[in-house]
PDB file of C-alpha atoms in Angstrom:
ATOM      1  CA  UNK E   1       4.953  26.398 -39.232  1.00  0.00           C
ATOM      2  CA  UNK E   2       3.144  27.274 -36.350  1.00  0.00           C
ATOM      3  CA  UNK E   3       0.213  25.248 -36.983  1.00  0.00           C
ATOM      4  CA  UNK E   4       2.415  22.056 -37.456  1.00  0.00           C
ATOM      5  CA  UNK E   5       3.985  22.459 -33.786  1.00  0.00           C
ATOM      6  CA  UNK E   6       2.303  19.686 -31.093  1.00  0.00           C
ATOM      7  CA  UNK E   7       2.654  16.956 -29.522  1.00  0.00           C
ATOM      8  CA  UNK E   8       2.256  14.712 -32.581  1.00  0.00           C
ATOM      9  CA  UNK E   9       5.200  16.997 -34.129  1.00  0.00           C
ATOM     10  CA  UNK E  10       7.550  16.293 -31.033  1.00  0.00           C
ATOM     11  CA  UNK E  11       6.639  12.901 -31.223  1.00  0.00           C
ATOM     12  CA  UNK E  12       7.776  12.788 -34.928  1.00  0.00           C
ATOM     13  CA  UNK E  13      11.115  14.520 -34.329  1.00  0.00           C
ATOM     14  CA  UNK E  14      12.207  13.310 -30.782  1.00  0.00           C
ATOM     15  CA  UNK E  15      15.138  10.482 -31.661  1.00  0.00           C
ATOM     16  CA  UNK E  16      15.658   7.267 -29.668  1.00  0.00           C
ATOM     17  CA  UNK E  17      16.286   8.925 -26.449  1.00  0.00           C
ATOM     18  CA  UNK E  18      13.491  11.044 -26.853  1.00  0.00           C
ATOM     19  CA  UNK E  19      11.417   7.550 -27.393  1.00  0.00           C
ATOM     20  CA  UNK E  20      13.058   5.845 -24.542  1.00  0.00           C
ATOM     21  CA  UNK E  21      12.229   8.575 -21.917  1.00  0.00           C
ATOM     22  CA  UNK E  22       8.158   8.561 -23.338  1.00  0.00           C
ATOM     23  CA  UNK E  23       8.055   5.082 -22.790  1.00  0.00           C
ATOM     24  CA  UNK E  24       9.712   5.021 -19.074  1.00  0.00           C
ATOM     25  CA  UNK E  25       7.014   7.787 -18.398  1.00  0.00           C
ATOM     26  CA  UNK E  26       4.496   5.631 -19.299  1.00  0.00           C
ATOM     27  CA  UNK E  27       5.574   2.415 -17.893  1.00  0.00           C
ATOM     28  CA  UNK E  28       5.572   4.324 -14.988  1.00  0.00           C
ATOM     29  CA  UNK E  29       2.536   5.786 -15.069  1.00  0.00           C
ATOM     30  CA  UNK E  30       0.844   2.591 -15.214  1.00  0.00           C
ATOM     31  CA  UNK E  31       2.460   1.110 -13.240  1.00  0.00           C
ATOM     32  CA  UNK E  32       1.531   3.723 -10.608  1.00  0.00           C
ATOM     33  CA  UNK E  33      -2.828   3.800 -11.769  1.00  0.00           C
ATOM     34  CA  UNK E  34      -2.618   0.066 -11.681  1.00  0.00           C
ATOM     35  CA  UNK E  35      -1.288  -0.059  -7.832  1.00  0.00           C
ATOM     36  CA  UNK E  36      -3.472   2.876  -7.366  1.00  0.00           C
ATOM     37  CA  UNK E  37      -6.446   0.967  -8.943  1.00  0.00           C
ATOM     38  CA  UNK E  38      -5.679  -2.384  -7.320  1.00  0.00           C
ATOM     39  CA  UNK E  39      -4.715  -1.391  -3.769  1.00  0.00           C
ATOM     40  CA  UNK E  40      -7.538   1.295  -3.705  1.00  0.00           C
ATOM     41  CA  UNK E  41      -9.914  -2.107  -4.151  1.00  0.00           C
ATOM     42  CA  UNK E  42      -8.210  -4.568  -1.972  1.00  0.00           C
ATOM     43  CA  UNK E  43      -7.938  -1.507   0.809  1.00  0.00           C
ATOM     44  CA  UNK E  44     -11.698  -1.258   0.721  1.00  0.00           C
ATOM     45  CA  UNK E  45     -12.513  -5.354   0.353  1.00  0.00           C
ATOM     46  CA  UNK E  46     -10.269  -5.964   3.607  1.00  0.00           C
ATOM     47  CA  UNK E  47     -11.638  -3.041   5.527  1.00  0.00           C
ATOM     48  CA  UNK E  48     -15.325  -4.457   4.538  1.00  0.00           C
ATOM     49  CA  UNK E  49     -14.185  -8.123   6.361  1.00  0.00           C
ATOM     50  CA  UNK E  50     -12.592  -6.815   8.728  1.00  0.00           C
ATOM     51  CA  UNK E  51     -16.089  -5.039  10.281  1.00  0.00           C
ATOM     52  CA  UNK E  52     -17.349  -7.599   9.874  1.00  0.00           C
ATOM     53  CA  UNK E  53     -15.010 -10.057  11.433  1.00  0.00           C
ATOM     54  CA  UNK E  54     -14.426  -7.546  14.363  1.00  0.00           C
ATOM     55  CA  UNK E  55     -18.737  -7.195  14.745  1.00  0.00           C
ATOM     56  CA  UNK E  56     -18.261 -11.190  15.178  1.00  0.00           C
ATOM     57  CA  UNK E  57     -15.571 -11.442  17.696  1.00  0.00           C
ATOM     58  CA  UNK E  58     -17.128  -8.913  19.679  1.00  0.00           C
ATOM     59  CA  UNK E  59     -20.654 -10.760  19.537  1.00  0.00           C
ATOM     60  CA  UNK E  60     -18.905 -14.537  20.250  1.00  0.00           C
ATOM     61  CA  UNK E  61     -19.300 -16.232  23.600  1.00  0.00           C
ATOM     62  CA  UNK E  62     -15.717 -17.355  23.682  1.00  0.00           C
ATOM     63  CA  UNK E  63     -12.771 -18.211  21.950  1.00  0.00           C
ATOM     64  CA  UNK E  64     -13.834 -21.586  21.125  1.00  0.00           C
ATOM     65  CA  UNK E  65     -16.876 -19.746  19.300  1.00  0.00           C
ATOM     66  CA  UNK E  66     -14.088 -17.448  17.597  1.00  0.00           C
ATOM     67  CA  UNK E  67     -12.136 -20.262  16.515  1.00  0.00           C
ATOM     68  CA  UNK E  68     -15.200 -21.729  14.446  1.00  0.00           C
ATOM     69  CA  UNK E  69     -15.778 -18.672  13.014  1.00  0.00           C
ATOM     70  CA  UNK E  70     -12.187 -18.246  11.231  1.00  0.00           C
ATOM     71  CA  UNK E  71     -12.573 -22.327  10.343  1.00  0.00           C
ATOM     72  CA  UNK E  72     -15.890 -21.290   8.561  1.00  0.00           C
ATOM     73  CA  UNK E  73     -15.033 -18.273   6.652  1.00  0.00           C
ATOM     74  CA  UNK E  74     -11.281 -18.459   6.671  1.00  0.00           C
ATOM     75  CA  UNK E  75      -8.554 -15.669   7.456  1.00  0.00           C
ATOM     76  CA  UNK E  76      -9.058 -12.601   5.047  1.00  0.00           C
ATOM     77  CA  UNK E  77      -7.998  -9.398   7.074  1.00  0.00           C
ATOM     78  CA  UNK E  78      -5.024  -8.256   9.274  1.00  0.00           C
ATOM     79  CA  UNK E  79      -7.465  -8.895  12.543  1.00  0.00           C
ATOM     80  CA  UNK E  80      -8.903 -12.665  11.604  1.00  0.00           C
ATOM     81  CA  UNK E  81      -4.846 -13.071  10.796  1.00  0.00           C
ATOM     82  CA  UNK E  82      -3.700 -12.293  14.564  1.00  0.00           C
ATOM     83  CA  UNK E  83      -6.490 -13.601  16.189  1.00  0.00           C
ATOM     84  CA  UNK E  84      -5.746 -17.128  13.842  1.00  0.00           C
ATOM     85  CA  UNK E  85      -2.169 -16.224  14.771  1.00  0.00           C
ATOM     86  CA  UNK E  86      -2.932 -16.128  18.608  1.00  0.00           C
ATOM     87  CA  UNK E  87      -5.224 -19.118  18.591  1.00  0.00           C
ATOM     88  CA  UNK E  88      -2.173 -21.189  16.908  1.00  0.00           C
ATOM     89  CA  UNK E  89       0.333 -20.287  19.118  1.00  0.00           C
ATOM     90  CA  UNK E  90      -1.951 -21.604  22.282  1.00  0.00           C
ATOM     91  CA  UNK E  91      -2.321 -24.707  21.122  1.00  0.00           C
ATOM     92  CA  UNK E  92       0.845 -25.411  20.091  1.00  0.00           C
ATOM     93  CA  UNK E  93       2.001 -23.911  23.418  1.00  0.00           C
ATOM     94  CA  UNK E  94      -0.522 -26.525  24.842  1.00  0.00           C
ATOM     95  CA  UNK E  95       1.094 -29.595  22.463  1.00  0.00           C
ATOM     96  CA  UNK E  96       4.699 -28.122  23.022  1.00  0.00           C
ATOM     97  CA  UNK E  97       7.477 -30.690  23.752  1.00  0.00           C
ATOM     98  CA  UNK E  98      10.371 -28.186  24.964  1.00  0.00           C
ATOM     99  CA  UNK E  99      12.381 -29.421  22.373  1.00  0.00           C
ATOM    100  CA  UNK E 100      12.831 -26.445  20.035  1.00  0.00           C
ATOM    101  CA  UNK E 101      13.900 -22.980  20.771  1.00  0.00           C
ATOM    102  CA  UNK E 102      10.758 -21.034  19.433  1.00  0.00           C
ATOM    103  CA  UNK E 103       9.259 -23.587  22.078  1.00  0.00           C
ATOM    104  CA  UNK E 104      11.034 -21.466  24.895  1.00  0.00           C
ATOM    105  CA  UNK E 105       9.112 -19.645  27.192  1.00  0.00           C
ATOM    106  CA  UNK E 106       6.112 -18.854  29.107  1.00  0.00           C
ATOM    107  CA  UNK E 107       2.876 -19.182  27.194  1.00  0.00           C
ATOM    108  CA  UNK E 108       2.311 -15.188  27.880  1.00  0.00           C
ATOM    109  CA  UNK E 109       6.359 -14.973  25.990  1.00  0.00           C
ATOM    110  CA  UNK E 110       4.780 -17.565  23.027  1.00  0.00           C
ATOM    111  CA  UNK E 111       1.310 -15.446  22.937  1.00  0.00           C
ATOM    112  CA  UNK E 112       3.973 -12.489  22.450  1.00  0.00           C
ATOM    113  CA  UNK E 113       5.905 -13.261  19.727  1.00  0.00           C
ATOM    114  CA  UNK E 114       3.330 -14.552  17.869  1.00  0.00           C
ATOM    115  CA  UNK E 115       0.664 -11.411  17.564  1.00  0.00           C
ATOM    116  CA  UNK E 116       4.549  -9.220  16.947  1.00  0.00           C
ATOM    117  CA  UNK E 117       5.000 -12.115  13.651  1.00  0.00           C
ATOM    118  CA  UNK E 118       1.020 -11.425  12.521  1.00  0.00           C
ATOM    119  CA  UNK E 119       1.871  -7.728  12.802  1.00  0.00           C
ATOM    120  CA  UNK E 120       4.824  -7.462  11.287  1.00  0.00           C
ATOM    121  CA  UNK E 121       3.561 -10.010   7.812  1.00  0.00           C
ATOM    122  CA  UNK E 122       0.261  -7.752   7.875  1.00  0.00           C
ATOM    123  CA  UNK E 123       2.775  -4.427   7.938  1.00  0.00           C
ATOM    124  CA  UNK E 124       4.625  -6.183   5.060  1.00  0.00           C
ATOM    125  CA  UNK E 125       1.383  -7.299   3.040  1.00  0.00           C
ATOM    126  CA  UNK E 126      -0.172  -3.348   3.299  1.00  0.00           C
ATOM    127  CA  UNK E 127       3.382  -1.447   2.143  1.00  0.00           C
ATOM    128  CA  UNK E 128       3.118  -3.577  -0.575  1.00  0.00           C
ATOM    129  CA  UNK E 129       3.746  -1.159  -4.135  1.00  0.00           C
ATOM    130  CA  UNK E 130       4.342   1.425  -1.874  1.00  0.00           C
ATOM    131  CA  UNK E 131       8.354   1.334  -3.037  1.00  0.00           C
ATOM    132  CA  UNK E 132       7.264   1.523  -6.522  1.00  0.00           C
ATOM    133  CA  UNK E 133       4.939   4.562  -5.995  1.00  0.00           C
ATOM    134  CA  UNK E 134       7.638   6.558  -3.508  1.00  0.00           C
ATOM    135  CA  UNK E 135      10.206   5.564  -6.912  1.00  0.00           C
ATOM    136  CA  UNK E 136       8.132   7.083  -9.736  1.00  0.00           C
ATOM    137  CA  UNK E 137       6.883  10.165  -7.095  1.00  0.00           C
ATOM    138  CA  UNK E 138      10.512  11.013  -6.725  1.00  0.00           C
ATOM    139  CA  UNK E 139      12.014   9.927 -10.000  1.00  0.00           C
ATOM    140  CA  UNK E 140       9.431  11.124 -12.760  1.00  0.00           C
ATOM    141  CA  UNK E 141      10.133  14.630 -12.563  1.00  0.00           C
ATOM    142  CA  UNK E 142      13.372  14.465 -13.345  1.00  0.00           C
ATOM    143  CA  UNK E 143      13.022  11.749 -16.109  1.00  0.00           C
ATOM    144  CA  UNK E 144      11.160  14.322 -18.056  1.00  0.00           C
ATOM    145  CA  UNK E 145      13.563  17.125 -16.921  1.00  0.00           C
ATOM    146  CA  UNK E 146      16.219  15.381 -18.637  1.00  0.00           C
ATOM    147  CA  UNK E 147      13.881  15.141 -21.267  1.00  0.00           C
ATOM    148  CA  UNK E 148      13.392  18.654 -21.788  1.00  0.00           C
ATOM    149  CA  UNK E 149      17.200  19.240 -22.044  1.00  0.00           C
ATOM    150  CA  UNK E 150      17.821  16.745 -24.481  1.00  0.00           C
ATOM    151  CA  UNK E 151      15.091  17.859 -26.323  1.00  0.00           C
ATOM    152  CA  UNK E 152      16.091  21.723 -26.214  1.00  0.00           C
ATOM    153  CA  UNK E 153      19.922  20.588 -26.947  1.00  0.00           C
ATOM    154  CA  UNK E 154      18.809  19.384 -30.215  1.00  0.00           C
ATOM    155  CA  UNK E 155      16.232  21.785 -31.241  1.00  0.00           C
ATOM    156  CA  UNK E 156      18.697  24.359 -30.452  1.00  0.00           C
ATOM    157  CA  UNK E 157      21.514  22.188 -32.610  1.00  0.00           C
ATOM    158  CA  UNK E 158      19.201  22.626 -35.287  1.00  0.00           C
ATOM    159  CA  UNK E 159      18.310  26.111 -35.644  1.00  0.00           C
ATOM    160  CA  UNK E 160      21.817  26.602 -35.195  1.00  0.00           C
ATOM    161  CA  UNK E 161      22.682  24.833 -38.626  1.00  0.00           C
ATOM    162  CA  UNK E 162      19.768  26.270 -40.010  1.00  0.00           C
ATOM    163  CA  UNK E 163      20.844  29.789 -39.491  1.00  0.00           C
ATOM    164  CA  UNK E 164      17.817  30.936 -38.650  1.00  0.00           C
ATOM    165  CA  UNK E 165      17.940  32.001 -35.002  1.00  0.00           C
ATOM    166  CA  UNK E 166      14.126  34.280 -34.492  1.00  0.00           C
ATOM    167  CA  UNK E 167      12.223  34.163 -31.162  1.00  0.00           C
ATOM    168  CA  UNK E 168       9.532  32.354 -33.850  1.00  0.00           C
ATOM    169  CA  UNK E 169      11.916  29.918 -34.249  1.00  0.00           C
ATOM    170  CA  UNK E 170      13.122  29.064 -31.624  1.00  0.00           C
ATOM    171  CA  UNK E 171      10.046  29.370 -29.400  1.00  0.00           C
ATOM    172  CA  UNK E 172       8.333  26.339 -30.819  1.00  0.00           C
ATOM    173  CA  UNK E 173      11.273  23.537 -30.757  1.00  0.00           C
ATOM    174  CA  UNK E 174      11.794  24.703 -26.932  1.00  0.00           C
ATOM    175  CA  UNK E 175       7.930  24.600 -25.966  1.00  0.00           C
ATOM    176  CA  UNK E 176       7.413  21.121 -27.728  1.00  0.00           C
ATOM    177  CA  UNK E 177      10.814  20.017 -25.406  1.00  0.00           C
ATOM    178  CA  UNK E 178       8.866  21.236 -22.692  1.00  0.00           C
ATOM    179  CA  UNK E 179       6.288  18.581 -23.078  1.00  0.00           C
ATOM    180  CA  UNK E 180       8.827  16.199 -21.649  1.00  0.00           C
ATOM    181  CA  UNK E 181       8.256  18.161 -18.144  1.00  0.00           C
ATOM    182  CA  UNK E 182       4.524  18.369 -18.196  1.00  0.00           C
ATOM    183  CA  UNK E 183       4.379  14.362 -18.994  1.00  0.00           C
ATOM    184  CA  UNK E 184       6.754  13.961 -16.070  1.00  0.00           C
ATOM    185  CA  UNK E 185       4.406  15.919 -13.725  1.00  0.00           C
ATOM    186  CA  UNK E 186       1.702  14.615 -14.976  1.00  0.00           C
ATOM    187  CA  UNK E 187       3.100  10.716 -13.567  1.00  0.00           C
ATOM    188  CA  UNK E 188       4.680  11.950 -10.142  1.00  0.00           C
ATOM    189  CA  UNK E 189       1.451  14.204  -9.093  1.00  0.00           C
ATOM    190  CA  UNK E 190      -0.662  11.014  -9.006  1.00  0.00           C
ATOM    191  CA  UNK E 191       2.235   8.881  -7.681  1.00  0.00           C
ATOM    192  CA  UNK E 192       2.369  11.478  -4.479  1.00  0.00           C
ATOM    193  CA  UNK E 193      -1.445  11.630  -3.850  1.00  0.00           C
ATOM    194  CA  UNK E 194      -1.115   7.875  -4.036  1.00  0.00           C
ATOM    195  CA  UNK E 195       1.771   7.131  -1.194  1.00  0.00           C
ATOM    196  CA  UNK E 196       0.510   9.809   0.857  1.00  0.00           C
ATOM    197  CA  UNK E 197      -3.041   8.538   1.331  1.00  0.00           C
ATOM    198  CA  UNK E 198      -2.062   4.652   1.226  1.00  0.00           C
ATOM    199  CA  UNK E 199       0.401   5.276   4.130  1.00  0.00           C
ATOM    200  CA  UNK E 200      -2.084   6.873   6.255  1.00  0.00           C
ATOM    201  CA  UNK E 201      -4.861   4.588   5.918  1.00  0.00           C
ATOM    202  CA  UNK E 202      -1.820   1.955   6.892  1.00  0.00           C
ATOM    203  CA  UNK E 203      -1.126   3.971   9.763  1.00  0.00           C
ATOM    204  CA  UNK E 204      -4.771   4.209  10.940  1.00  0.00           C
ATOM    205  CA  UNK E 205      -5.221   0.923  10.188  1.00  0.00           C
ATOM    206  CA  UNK E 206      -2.118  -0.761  11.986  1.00  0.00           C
ATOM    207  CA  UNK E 207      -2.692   1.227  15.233  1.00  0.00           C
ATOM    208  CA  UNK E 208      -6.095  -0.252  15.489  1.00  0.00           C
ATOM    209  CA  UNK E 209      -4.612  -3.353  14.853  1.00  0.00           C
ATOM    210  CA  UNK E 210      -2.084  -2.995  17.737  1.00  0.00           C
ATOM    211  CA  UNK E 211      -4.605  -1.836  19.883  1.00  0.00           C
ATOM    212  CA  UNK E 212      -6.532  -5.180  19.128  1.00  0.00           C
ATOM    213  CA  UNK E 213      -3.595  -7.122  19.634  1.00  0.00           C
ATOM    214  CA  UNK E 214      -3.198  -6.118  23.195  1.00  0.00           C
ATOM    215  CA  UNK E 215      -6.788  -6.522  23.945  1.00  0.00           C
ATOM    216  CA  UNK E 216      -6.684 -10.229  22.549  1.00  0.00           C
ATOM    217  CA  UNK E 217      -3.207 -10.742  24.595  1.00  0.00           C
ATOM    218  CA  UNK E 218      -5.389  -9.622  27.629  1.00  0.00           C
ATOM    219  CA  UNK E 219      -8.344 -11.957  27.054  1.00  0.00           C
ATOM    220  CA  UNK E 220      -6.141 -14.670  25.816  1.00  0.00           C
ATOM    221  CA  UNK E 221      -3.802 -14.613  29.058  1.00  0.00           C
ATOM    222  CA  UNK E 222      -6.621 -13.823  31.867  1.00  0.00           C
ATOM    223  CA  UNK E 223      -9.267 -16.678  29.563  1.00  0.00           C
ATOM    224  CA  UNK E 224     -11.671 -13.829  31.446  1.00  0.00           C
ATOM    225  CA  UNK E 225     -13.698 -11.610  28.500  1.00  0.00           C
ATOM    226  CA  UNK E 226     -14.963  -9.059  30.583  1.00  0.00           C
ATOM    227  CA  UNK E 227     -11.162  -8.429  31.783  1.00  0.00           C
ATOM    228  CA  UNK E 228     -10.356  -7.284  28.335  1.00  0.00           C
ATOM    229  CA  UNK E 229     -10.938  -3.936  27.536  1.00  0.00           C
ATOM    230  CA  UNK E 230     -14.428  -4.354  24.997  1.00  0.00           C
ATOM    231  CA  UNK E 231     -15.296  -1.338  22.850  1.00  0.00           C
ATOM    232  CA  UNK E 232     -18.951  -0.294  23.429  1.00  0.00           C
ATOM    233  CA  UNK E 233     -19.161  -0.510  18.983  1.00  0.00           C
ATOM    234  CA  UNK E 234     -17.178  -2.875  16.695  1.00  0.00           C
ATOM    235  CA  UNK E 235     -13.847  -1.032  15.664  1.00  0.00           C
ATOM    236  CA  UNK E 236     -14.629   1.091  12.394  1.00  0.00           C
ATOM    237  CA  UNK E 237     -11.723   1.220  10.095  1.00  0.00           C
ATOM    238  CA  UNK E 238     -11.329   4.325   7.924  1.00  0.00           C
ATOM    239  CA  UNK E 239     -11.996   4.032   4.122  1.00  0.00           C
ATOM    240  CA  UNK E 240      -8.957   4.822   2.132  1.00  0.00           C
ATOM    241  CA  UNK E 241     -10.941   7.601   0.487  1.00  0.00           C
ATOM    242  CA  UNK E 242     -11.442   9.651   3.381  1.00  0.00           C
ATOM    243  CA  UNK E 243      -7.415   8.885   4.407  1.00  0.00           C
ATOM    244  CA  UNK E 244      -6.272  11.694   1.907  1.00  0.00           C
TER     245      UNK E 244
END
């Protein structure tokens, strides 16, 4: 009897709850290894452009030269987005008619609000999955908690109407219920790591960002470079790796 006890065996006596629960557990889980696959990749790509975007706004002779630069190889990290961001909202500043209210303003009040929009989208874009990886982190334990009992309710139910109440007996049923927990831990644990690291690489990563946003503001409202406070190396953004 022993030798019959396993996963397999759990597997073959669970009943549709039992089957429901597995299955939530591993939607879950990959759910959780495909965020942490996807945004582990697209982390790394945008940090990648955005050296070398930042290594090209440092090096350009003006704005003008700036401008080209995001017409050429096109928006593709949070920094090209609010310096595109700024450079719309000058120009249109510039072309303004005074006939709307987002029109209202000085052009340092229009400069304003539009690097706080680009921040605020870029915030949105990086929490992206993060909801879904805080939901299975919290949730998954206790989805294969209330596994467990269920399991143990009717392993004990049937030993009961067996008649045949051992420790032998009843130790396998209950350790096979157990399973339920392990499978539980085993899709929060990653979940955790997961949220933990991807909101401090965010963190990292959007204080540089604000940082840059008030050094374009400053070049952007004085048209002087050398006013604006230049870092003596491009800006080097933190893999996500080394943000666990």
């Amino acid at each position: 009897m022993q030798q019959n006890l396993g996963f397999g065996h759990f597997l073959t006596q669970a009943d549709g709850v039992g089957h429901f629960l597995l299955i939530v557990m591993a939607v879950m889980s990959v759910a959780t290894w495909y965020l942490i696959v996807s945004k582990a990749w697209s982390n790394w790509v945008m940090q990648r452009r955005a050296r070398e975007f930042m290594r090209h706004f440092w090096e350009a002779s003006d704005m003008q030269s700036v401008a080209a630069y995001l017409k050429q190889s096109g928006i593709r990290d949070p920094f090209s987005h609010v310096t595109h961001h700024g450079l719309r909202a000058a120009e249109q500043h510039r072309d303004r008619r005074g006939g709307r209210m987002v029109e209202s303003g000085s052009a340092d009040d229009f400069l304003t609000r539009a690097l706080r929009r680009a921040i605020e989208q870029d915030t949105a874009r990086l929490e992206y999955g993060h909801t879904v990886l805080a939901s299975v982190a919290s949730s998954a334990p206790f989805v294969g908690l209330f596994g467990t009992v269920w399991g143990i309710y009717h392993a004990l139910l049937a030993i009961g109407m067996s008649g045949q109440g051992t420790l032998d007996k009843v130790a396998g049923p209950v350790g096979e219920a157990l399973i339920m927990t392990a499978l539980g831990l085993a899709v929060a644990i990653p979940a955790v790591l997961a949220y933990n690291a991807f909101t401090r690489a965010n963190r990292l990563l959007l204080a540089e960002l604000d940082g840059f946003a008030h050094d374009l503001f400053a070049f952007m409202s004085t048209g002087n470079r050398n006013e604006a406070p230049k870092p003596s190396k491009p800006i080097i953004l933190r893999p996500v790796a080394e943000a666990a």
